[in-house]
XYZ file of C-alpha atoms in Angstrom:
672
model
C 111.267 148.034 115.208
C 114.890 149.656 115.769
C 116.562 146.983 114.164
C 115.992 146.188 110.742
C 117.625 142.982 110.195
C 116.029 141.220 113.407
C 112.642 142.425 111.714
C 113.613 140.652 108.695
C 115.328 137.078 109.847
C 111.603 137.366 112.637
C 109.321 137.807 109.313
C 111.453 135.514 107.344
C 111.295 132.534 110.457
C 107.633 133.189 111.128
C 106.394 132.715 107.324
C 109.061 129.777 106.864
C 106.999 127.566 109.778
C 104.050 128.495 107.451
C 105.168 127.596 104.867
C 107.394 124.542 105.069
C 104.182 123.318 107.542
C 102.150 123.745 104.172
C 104.554 121.840 102.169
C 105.392 119.190 104.706
C 101.772 118.840 104.317
C 101.367 118.059 101.163
C 104.595 116.484 100.624
C 106.924 118.753 99.178
C 110.839 119.200 99.675
C 111.524 121.579 102.493
C 113.808 123.308 100.282
C 111.006 124.910 97.774
C 109.323 125.762 100.723
C 112.040 127.904 101.907
C 112.252 129.470 98.084
C 108.412 130.098 97.976
C 108.972 131.821 101.480
C 111.693 134.263 99.800
C 109.555 134.509 96.485
C 106.595 136.185 98.954
C 108.557 137.885 101.491
C 110.930 139.535 98.765
C 110.514 142.699 97.251
C 108.585 141.322 94.345
C 105.522 140.097 96.015
C 104.771 141.104 99.422
C 107.388 143.133 100.264
C 107.772 142.275 103.917
C 111.456 142.356 104.109
C 113.252 145.622 103.763
C 117.198 144.770 103.784
C 117.457 142.053 101.648
C 121.163 142.393 101.029
C 121.759 141.705 104.755
C 119.600 138.099 104.600
C 122.276 137.782 101.598
C 125.152 138.072 104.442
C 123.434 136.194 106.859
C 122.786 133.320 103.876
C 126.397 133.081 102.615
C 126.977 131.880 106.195
C 124.527 129.141 105.953
C 126.806 127.968 102.448
C 129.666 128.236 104.480
C 128.437 126.359 107.526
C 127.125 123.506 104.751
C 130.721 123.442 103.191
C 132.166 123.305 106.457
C 129.970 120.155 107.673
C 130.938 118.616 104.498
C 134.412 118.945 105.138
C 134.405 117.851 108.668
C 132.630 114.378 107.151
C 135.390 114.179 104.245
C 138.872 113.511 104.954
C 141.951 114.096 103.007
C 142.418 110.683 101.774
C 138.941 110.527 100.531
C 139.587 114.314 98.764
C 142.822 112.634 96.980
C 140.246 109.339 96.120
C 138.677 111.460 93.910
C 141.230 114.278 92.774
C 140.914 112.886 88.874
C 137.351 113.290 89.364
C 137.954 116.929 90.488
C 140.024 118.349 88.028
C 139.357 115.745 84.998
C 135.700 115.567 85.023
C 135.478 119.174 86.478
C 137.535 120.402 83.735
C 135.375 118.769 81.089
C 132.224 119.193 82.466
C 132.718 123.249 82.728
C 134.419 123.786 80.032
C 132.475 121.499 77.571
C 129.399 123.337 78.798
C 130.996 127.034 78.607
C 132.147 125.860 74.883
C 128.277 124.681 73.761
C 126.402 127.469 75.298
C 128.669 129.608 73.739
C 128.018 128.424 70.263
C 124.346 128.582 70.860
C 124.420 132.209 72.104
C 126.504 133.430 69.297
C 124.008 131.525 67.264
C 121.603 133.677 68.612
C 123.170 137.240 68.047
C 125.474 137.424 71.396
C 128.819 139.343 70.876
C 131.697 136.588 71.733
C 132.256 138.301 75.161
C 128.257 137.671 76.269
C 128.200 134.431 74.563
C 131.252 133.188 76.839
C 129.832 134.732 79.370
C 126.283 132.728 79.333
C 128.221 129.843 78.902
C 130.418 130.603 82.503
C 126.607 131.004 84.181
C 125.082 128.349 82.814
C 128.007 125.497 83.235
C 128.184 126.260 87.496
C 125.330 124.283 89.641
C 123.978 124.402 93.090
C 126.634 123.099 96.042
C 124.186 123.943 98.452
C 120.934 122.216 97.082
C 122.551 119.333 96.063
C 125.184 118.545 98.624
C 121.804 119.163 101.109
C 119.588 116.532 99.315
C 122.386 114.156 98.566
C 122.615 113.991 102.329
C 118.916 113.373 102.857
C 119.179 110.762 100.597
C 122.350 109.328 101.880
C 124.233 109.272 98.322
C 126.948 111.435 98.854
C 129.247 107.890 99.714
C 127.598 106.451 96.372
C 129.874 106.778 93.395
C 127.806 109.291 91.952
C 127.700 110.877 94.849
C 131.516 111.126 94.977
C 131.430 112.306 90.860
C 128.942 115.413 91.959
C 131.063 116.117 94.706
C 133.974 116.218 93.031
C 132.840 118.596 90.316
C 131.116 120.932 92.627
C 134.270 121.184 94.011
C 135.902 122.319 91.114
C 133.036 124.809 90.142
C 134.016 126.601 93.393
C 137.943 126.831 92.360
C 136.882 128.211 88.693
C 134.315 131.268 89.813
C 137.514 132.965 90.865
C 139.388 132.890 87.308
C 135.781 133.502 85.969
C 135.684 136.502 87.936
C 139.015 137.836 86.656
C 137.697 137.333 83.171
C 135.110 139.293 83.270
C 136.894 142.573 82.650
C 138.256 141.102 79.612
C 135.476 139.773 78.169
C 133.299 143.055 78.457
C 136.580 144.957 76.855
C 136.912 146.877 79.946
C 140.696 145.631 80.990
C 142.846 147.734 82.220
C 145.786 145.989 82.639
C 147.290 142.201 81.634
C 145.075 139.527 82.510
C 147.267 136.775 82.243
C 149.328 138.757 85.158
C 146.212 139.169 87.057
C 145.621 135.174 87.224
C 149.436 134.655 87.632
C 148.834 137.088 90.991
C 145.984 134.870 91.377
C 147.590 131.490 91.456
C 150.125 132.528 93.636
C 147.379 133.408 96.714
C 145.517 130.404 95.943
C 149.020 128.277 96.346
C 149.931 130.456 99.572
C 146.252 129.693 100.791
C 146.451 126.275 100.574
C 149.806 125.859 102.033
C 148.850 127.841 104.842
C 146.095 125.392 105.201
C 148.137 122.025 105.165
C 150.694 123.615 107.522
C 148.467 124.717 110.075
C 146.788 121.331 109.621
C 149.562 119.829 110.335
C 150.991 121.490 112.860
C 149.179 124.071 114.773
C 145.247 122.861 115.063
C 146.252 119.402 116.447
C 148.199 121.259 119.426
C 145.156 123.801 119.318
C 142.089 121.489 119.868
C 143.819 119.449 122.083
C 144.662 122.528 124.638
C 140.993 122.918 124.387
C 139.999 119.538 124.518
C 141.659 119.413 127.664
C 139.797 122.445 129.249
C 136.261 120.572 128.972
C 134.850 123.584 128.193
C 131.976 123.118 125.595
C 131.766 126.843 124.950
C 135.389 127.385 124.134
C 135.324 123.898 122.043
C 132.409 125.436 120.110
C 134.387 129.011 119.754
C 137.387 127.401 118.412
C 135.222 125.454 115.745
C 133.054 127.966 114.438
C 136.293 130.476 114.878
C 138.472 128.208 113.067
C 135.576 128.075 109.817
C 135.289 131.930 109.759
C 138.805 132.240 109.733
C 139.549 130.143 107.014
C 136.290 131.248 105.318
C 137.770 134.820 105.260
C 141.516 134.080 104.585
C 140.294 132.270 101.230
C 137.582 135.210 100.507
C 140.566 137.983 101.199
C 142.965 136.009 99.034
C 139.475 136.300 95.921
C 138.497 133.001 96.240
C 135.019 131.906 98.083
C 134.446 132.031 101.417
C 132.519 128.765 101.038
C 135.639 126.867 100.126
C 137.483 128.165 102.790
C 135.323 126.580 105.494
C 135.331 123.354 103.235
C 139.415 123.467 103.768
C 138.717 124.281 107.155
C 136.458 120.960 107.796
C 138.926 118.796 105.930
C 141.424 120.168 108.359
C 139.367 118.763 111.793
C 138.554 116.206 110.003
C 142.010 114.619 110.399
C 141.575 114.898 113.792
C 139.566 112.697 116.369
C 137.237 115.919 117.356
C 135.635 116.021 114.046
C 132.899 113.744 115.628
C 131.983 116.386 118.079
C 132.231 119.200 116.014
C 129.852 118.230 113.652
C 127.295 117.541 116.382
C 128.017 121.262 117.467
C 127.917 122.996 114.277
C 124.806 120.788 112.811
C 121.721 123.056 114.520
C 123.528 126.420 113.393
C 123.947 125.253 110.185
C 120.308 124.280 109.165
C 119.143 127.564 110.617
C 121.665 129.295 108.348
C 121.437 127.184 105.629
C 117.857 128.205 105.334
C 118.386 131.490 104.858
C 120.216 131.113 101.885
C 117.236 129.334 100.189
C 115.280 132.512 101.276
C 117.633 134.841 99.732
C 117.734 133.027 96.552
C 114.033 132.719 96.405
C 113.457 136.748 97.230
C 115.881 137.195 93.743
C 112.623 136.000 91.572
C 110.759 138.452 90.003
C 107.030 137.196 89.404
C 106.522 139.369 86.901
C 109.034 138.314 84.294
C 107.254 134.984 84.343
C 103.582 136.256 84.436
C 104.807 138.565 81.127
C 106.399 135.646 79.256
C 105.838 132.248 80.674
C 105.998 130.183 77.796
C 109.393 131.678 76.862
C 111.212 131.283 80.375
C 109.477 127.644 81.146
C 110.795 126.621 77.626
C 114.711 128.470 78.371
C 114.054 126.648 82.257
C 113.403 122.912 80.210
C 116.176 124.067 77.810
C 118.524 124.591 80.371
C 118.143 121.628 82.647
C 117.988 119.294 79.565
C 121.289 120.452 77.970
C 123.045 120.206 81.437
C 121.374 116.552 81.514
C 123.395 115.744 78.554
C 126.675 117.628 78.761
C 127.599 116.441 82.149
C 127.184 112.827 81.768
C 129.024 113.459 78.295
C 132.019 115.517 80.397
C 132.636 112.939 82.980
C 132.516 109.282 80.451
C 136.231 108.833 81.199
C 135.873 108.259 84.906
C 135.665 105.437 84.097
C 131.800 104.730 86.166
C 129.079 102.875 85.267
C 126.730 104.540 82.459
C 124.186 104.639 85.148
C 126.265 106.155 87.716
C 127.404 109.085 85.077
C 123.643 109.454 84.184
C 122.563 110.205 88.408
C 125.731 112.474 88.095
C 124.191 114.620 84.763
C 120.313 115.020 86.494
C 122.102 116.527 90.090
C 124.038 118.857 88.473
C 121.208 119.896 85.991
C 120.400 122.818 87.845
C 122.561 126.784 87.946
C 124.442 127.117 90.393
C 124.117 129.796 93.361
C 127.779 131.285 92.714
C 126.127 131.993 89.355
C 124.451 134.737 90.906
C 127.803 136.496 92.005
C 128.816 135.909 88.137
C 125.757 137.701 87.276
C 125.998 140.902 89.027
C 129.618 141.188 88.029
C 128.508 140.512 84.581
C 125.563 143.259 85.311
C 127.887 146.043 86.409
C 129.892 145.397 83.602
C 127.954 145.460 80.837
C 127.746 142.005 79.558
C 124.261 140.950 80.094
C 121.554 143.704 79.841
C 118.961 144.703 82.717
C 115.913 142.588 81.091
C 118.509 139.605 80.834
C 119.603 139.654 84.241
C 116.062 139.500 85.657
C 115.478 136.489 82.832
C 118.443 134.799 83.986
C 117.185 135.301 87.368
C 114.430 133.559 86.813
C 115.547 130.713 84.783
C 118.144 129.791 87.881
C 115.261 129.829 90.424
C 113.270 127.735 88.440
C 116.017 125.140 88.030
C 116.238 125.447 91.922
C 113.060 124.696 92.469
C 112.890 121.407 89.807
C 116.051 119.812 91.746
C 114.417 118.383 94.412
C 111.785 116.613 91.716
C 114.377 115.763 88.759
C 116.553 113.804 91.825
C 113.668 112.236 93.328
C 112.615 110.837 89.523
C 116.442 110.267 89.045
C 116.833 106.447 90.011
C 113.516 105.285 88.612
C 114.444 107.150 85.424
C 117.868 105.743 84.946
C 116.498 102.696 85.697
C 114.335 102.322 82.680
C 117.209 103.617 80.327
C 119.341 100.794 81.866
C 117.173 98.165 80.769
C 117.687 98.803 77.231
C 120.224 97.401 75.187
C 122.767 100.102 74.551
C 123.605 101.184 77.749
C 125.604 98.134 78.311
C 127.334 98.261 75.155
C 128.399 100.907 75.344
C 129.904 100.683 78.684
C 131.935 97.569 77.408
C 132.745 99.507 74.604
C 134.044 102.649 76.585
C 135.961 100.633 79.304
C 137.728 98.537 76.806
C 141.497 98.389 77.302
C 144.732 96.240 77.240
C 143.832 94.857 80.403
C 140.249 94.505 80.235
C 138.169 96.128 82.632
C 135.122 93.810 81.895
C 136.284 90.074 82.070
C 134.370 87.969 79.812
C 132.880 85.393 81.759
C 132.358 81.363 80.856
C 130.172 80.489 78.305
C 126.604 79.533 79.002
C 127.844 75.808 78.703
C 130.356 76.032 81.316
C 128.736 79.108 83.454
C 129.664 78.822 87.238
C 127.144 77.389 89.705
C 126.850 76.290 93.271
C 128.874 79.508 93.906
C 129.755 82.676 95.566
C 129.029 85.717 94.380
C 130.243 88.801 95.753
C 129.006 92.414 94.858
C 131.784 94.805 96.512
C 135.401 94.747 96.403
C 135.858 96.841 99.557
C 137.063 96.167 103.099
C 133.751 93.458 103.594
C 134.793 91.838 100.194
C 138.263 91.443 100.753
C 137.750 89.549 103.896
C 135.245 87.522 101.947
C 137.604 86.741 99.300
C 139.846 85.607 102.181
C 137.727 83.533 103.349
C 136.727 81.675 100.063
C 139.941 81.020 99.395
C 140.346 79.468 102.942
C 137.574 77.213 102.591
C 138.204 76.589 98.498
C 134.956 77.885 97.527
C 134.315 78.999 93.673
C 133.571 82.882 94.061
C 132.890 85.908 91.368
C 133.294 89.409 92.701
C 131.343 92.122 90.774
C 132.787 95.765 91.051
C 131.594 99.624 89.916
C 134.640 100.828 90.317
C 137.100 100.445 87.429
C 140.163 101.342 88.964
C 139.483 98.441 92.363
C 138.392 96.176 89.361
C 141.994 96.776 87.283
C 143.722 96.518 90.991
C 141.897 92.952 91.670
C 142.822 91.752 88.242
C 146.571 92.127 88.224
C 146.306 90.414 92.127
C 144.388 87.213 89.762
C 141.167 87.832 90.953
C 138.449 86.496 89.106
C 136.520 90.464 89.280
C 133.701 91.442 86.774
C 133.321 95.087 86.506
C 129.550 96.046 86.087
C 126.381 97.733 87.749
C 124.404 95.261 89.994
C 121.564 96.652 89.239
C 121.876 95.701 85.258
C 120.145 92.197 84.918
C 122.372 91.500 81.611
C 125.500 91.727 84.317
C 123.831 89.598 86.950
C 123.347 86.766 84.320
C 126.668 87.023 82.969
C 128.009 86.397 86.937
C 125.293 83.075 87.067
C 123.556 84.797 89.899
C 120.440 82.249 89.078
C 122.264 79.477 90.003
C 124.556 81.233 92.909
C 124.383 79.312 96.076
C 125.451 82.906 98.145
C 125.148 86.555 96.981
C 126.399 88.681 99.286
C 125.851 92.749 98.786
C 128.631 94.890 100.699
C 128.421 98.342 98.973
C 127.801 101.734 100.359
C 124.757 103.246 98.273
C 121.164 102.293 100.060
C 119.042 102.901 97.022
C 121.234 100.737 94.601
C 121.542 97.982 97.514
C 117.234 97.735 97.131
C 117.363 97.930 93.615
C 119.595 95.223 93.552
C 118.300 92.876 95.886
C 114.777 92.643 94.022
C 116.716 91.949 90.793
C 118.875 89.560 92.110
C 115.741 88.120 94.164
C 113.808 88.150 90.271
C 116.289 85.970 88.893
C 117.034 83.382 91.740
C 113.838 82.616 93.569
C 115.478 80.382 96.237
C 119.108 81.346 96.840
C 120.741 83.433 100.140
C 120.762 87.168 99.751
C 123.117 87.936 102.521
C 123.223 91.772 102.873
C 125.107 94.301 105.034
C 123.327 97.673 105.283
C 124.425 100.666 107.373
C 121.458 100.885 109.727
C 118.703 99.459 111.070
C 115.827 101.262 109.576
C 117.119 100.416 106.279
C 116.428 96.198 107.071
C 112.205 96.725 106.396
C 113.260 97.548 102.664
C 115.639 94.904 102.044
C 113.665 92.245 103.794
C 110.643 93.132 101.551
C 112.406 92.848 98.410
C 113.671 89.953 99.084
C 116.435 89.724 101.296
C 117.343 86.349 103.063
C 119.352 88.203 105.577
C 120.563 91.278 106.411
C 123.108 92.533 108.784
C 123.341 95.543 110.099
C 126.379 97.404 110.741
C 124.761 99.953 113.458
C 122.469 96.971 115.360
C 126.192 94.708 114.934
C 128.594 96.802 116.596
C 126.473 97.492 119.423
C 125.463 94.032 120.001
C 129.515 93.311 120.096
C 129.820 96.174 122.532
C 127.371 95.247 124.739
C 128.724 91.450 124.891
C 132.088 93.161 125.843
C 130.881 95.151 128.181
C 128.795 92.318 130.169
C 131.862 90.471 129.830
C 133.851 93.112 131.703
C 131.157 92.666 134.674
C 131.765 88.831 134.485
C 128.110 88.012 132.982
C 128.134 84.214 132.109
C 128.423 83.525 128.623
C 125.045 81.871 128.287
C 123.474 84.948 129.905
C 124.882 86.958 127.308
C 124.090 84.878 124.144
C 120.563 84.553 125.922
C 120.022 88.510 126.009
C 121.830 89.029 122.307
C 119.633 86.433 120.800
C 116.361 88.089 122.397
C 117.317 91.526 121.489
C 117.874 90.225 117.691
C 114.446 88.432 118.162
C 112.919 91.401 118.969
C 114.015 93.648 116.074
C 113.673 90.639 113.623
C 116.954 90.485 112.608
C 118.554 87.032 111.864
C 119.790 84.975 114.662
C 123.693 84.950 114.516
C 125.940 84.343 117.712
C 128.027 87.014 117.708
C 131.809 86.852 117.662
C 132.403 86.408 121.439
C 133.125 82.803 121.698
C 133.822 80.580 124.470
C 137.610 80.773 123.673
C 137.571 84.742 123.794
C 135.303 85.048 127.094
C 137.605 83.304 128.847
C 140.889 84.632 127.943
C 139.044 88.502 128.791
C 140.221 88.587 132.569
C 141.184 90.472 135.149
C 145.134 89.990 135.834
C 146.946 90.672 139.037
C 150.534 88.967 139.503
C 149.954 85.991 137.126
C 146.677 85.180 138.410
C 143.014 85.752 136.313
C 139.416 85.933 137.348
C 137.499 83.580 135.407
C 134.070 81.700 135.244
C 134.353 77.855 134.980
C 130.793 76.291 134.296
C 129.552 72.859 135.395
C 127.893 71.298 133.217
C 127.602 67.549 134.785
C 126.979 66.184 138.053
C 129.803 66.886 139.825
C 129.078 64.843 142.915
C 131.816 61.570 144.170
C 133.337 63.009 141.271
C 137.216 63.439 142.734
C 137.850 60.182 143.992
C 134.744 59.826 145.748
C 135.088 63.600 147.136
C 132.321 65.663 146.951
C 133.265 69.003 145.293
C 132.853 71.502 147.585
C 134.525 75.304 148.018
C 137.270 73.529 150.265
C 138.325 70.843 147.293
C 138.584 74.093 144.692
C 140.785 75.481 147.084
C 142.938 72.446 148.141
C 143.070 70.774 145.183
C 143.133 72.875 142.471
C 144.701 75.747 144.805
C 142.283 78.271 143.259
C 139.928 80.835 145.621
C 135.899 80.339 144.744
C 134.834 83.735 145.070
C 131.115 83.127 144.065
C 128.736 80.585 143.229
C 125.782 81.668 140.685
C 122.773 78.926 140.890
C 119.366 79.609 138.911
C 120.333 83.448 138.113
C 121.082 83.911 142.016
C 124.523 84.327 144.010
C 124.860 82.186 146.673
C 125.334 83.509 150.367
C 127.055 83.320 152.122
C 130.169 80.476 150.984
C 131.818 78.191 153.607
C 133.869 75.670 153.385
C 130.723 72.695 153.289
C 129.167 74.259 150.448
C 128.516 71.804 148.040
C 128.729 72.613 144.611
C 125.796 71.152 141.757
C 125.334 70.468 138.550
C 124.401 73.583 136.329
C 126.123 75.976 138.519
C 128.390 78.922 137.518
C 132.137 79.198 139.659
C 133.950 82.489 139.606
C 137.862 81.339 140.566
C 140.335 83.445 140.975
C 143.969 81.700 140.657
C 146.745 80.773 137.825
C 145.617 80.300 134.252
C 147.110 76.527 134.847
C 144.820 76.189 137.718
C 141.916 76.993 136.190
C 142.606 75.105 133.130
C 143.097 72.420 135.410
C 139.796 72.371 136.847
C 138.179 72.682 133.665
C 140.099 69.659 132.269
C 139.097 68.111 135.508
C 135.654 68.568 134.625
C 135.176 67.801 131.288
C 137.106 64.562 132.083
C 134.264 63.695 134.316
C 131.580 64.519 132.068
C 133.768 62.200 129.166
């Protein structure tokens, strides 16, 4: 074949199809399948790929597009919200890992430069693998998901100074490393300034001009061009291309075009990201594992356990629940893809030997292969740990402050009963608090975000810091005696566990749950939820009601349809928010008149001074135009002056609102 790259890509695609089908059959994650594909096709196994370096270049696009879509689904406000986790949590995680690994390496006989370099390599985690798994498990919006994202962003940033320090560590520096770091800082600031200015002034105008053309091809070219352009800019400045792609996505996320951009880029991301995992698998030399299997397995286990321990130690000061901190440590327990870039530079600088380089590659790939299994077992492991007594005691001691983050609830003798428990102090939680105050209900709030708790305490709210999955916390909230418990948090897995725990404590109370998607309701009902309100379904039903009202469909028919839809999907039977008053207010205005429908609930015969209610009576007595009459589900045709109106008819009239109100009042008076 004349085109080596095409040959390699074809081999990888065909081999990937077979391996992924097999892995899907045996219920293993696709990421491991891609890694195995790379191992098989790479130079250390079957040798089917002739140009692995070209595949690396394709794989780099996959990482860039992955970070781009994450940026699209994020926002500047979201980034500002986790800035403390980025700079404090990220600095402590990287610094603590580098320090501990360096000390262990020195104890093993390494030089100072090599010991610090090993700390660099092991301090980084895999952005591509972790974020892909968290997206599949819908954990990116959870508290530990936000901490993980923040630390990964910091790690992508800190790769740059690590690369600059390699000549200093190896003793090969020819100039002042501090001068190089200063120049790099200037470059970073210049790039960030260009990105901010472009996002505020250039991109909105450009995207508006492109959207006006209604050309999907031009829109796609603009989106991809923005991603690669900003990625190239950061790459030229010495930063990573993936970081630039994330910034590009962040720029577009602030516009109204972000959802369309995600839908266009998603197929490309999946294809190119798969090549990244394949390229990682190609680096793995199976012979190293076969020659020293015990040593490699022990080192791999040691690296995973070390990162599981050090990451929670570095993130405990973020005022997050102990369970979320432990989940963060489990998610970041592998070696990252940017460590491969560092390792190559360290090999060229003489910081590590070729033999150590191969051992490092073997350990790194094995930690990546273990990541899906570690993250799958993270929840059960953390649940088991949190059933012990020390995590809650440590959590209370950790978050002790002058204005206590965990306010003490009443003593058991005076505990709350027949009250409302609100889990989650977001928009839904705040609205429920307002409703509870309006109705003079006794309530207590549970929130796992320490900052929200602190703000709530300042406002005088009865709010408690804690994890809803901890049974001890629920007991202090008086959940066993609560009449209603409302769960409105964004973590689907935690919601399921919370419902199961609450139902075990309170067998008869009402548990109301807000879920994001319809398919989540089955598990929630199974573990004991009383009613589940799926945001996805309620939005669709509300839109349905508004659409039908615009076509002047009678309100009872709308109610009937919505009831049938809810029955069909086993959801709770809740009337939608479109009441009769709101429905009547949606009308077509023309010169002060309105199009309205009037229900005839009583027998109208001989009701107006002995006159039969007819089309003429409506026109003459109320100055309204009777446009149509709906009877038994069909429209009467034709209408004449002698048409008699009967009970249960729906009248479609046009006229001034006061006249419509007079007709309704007259019918109401007759009914009375």
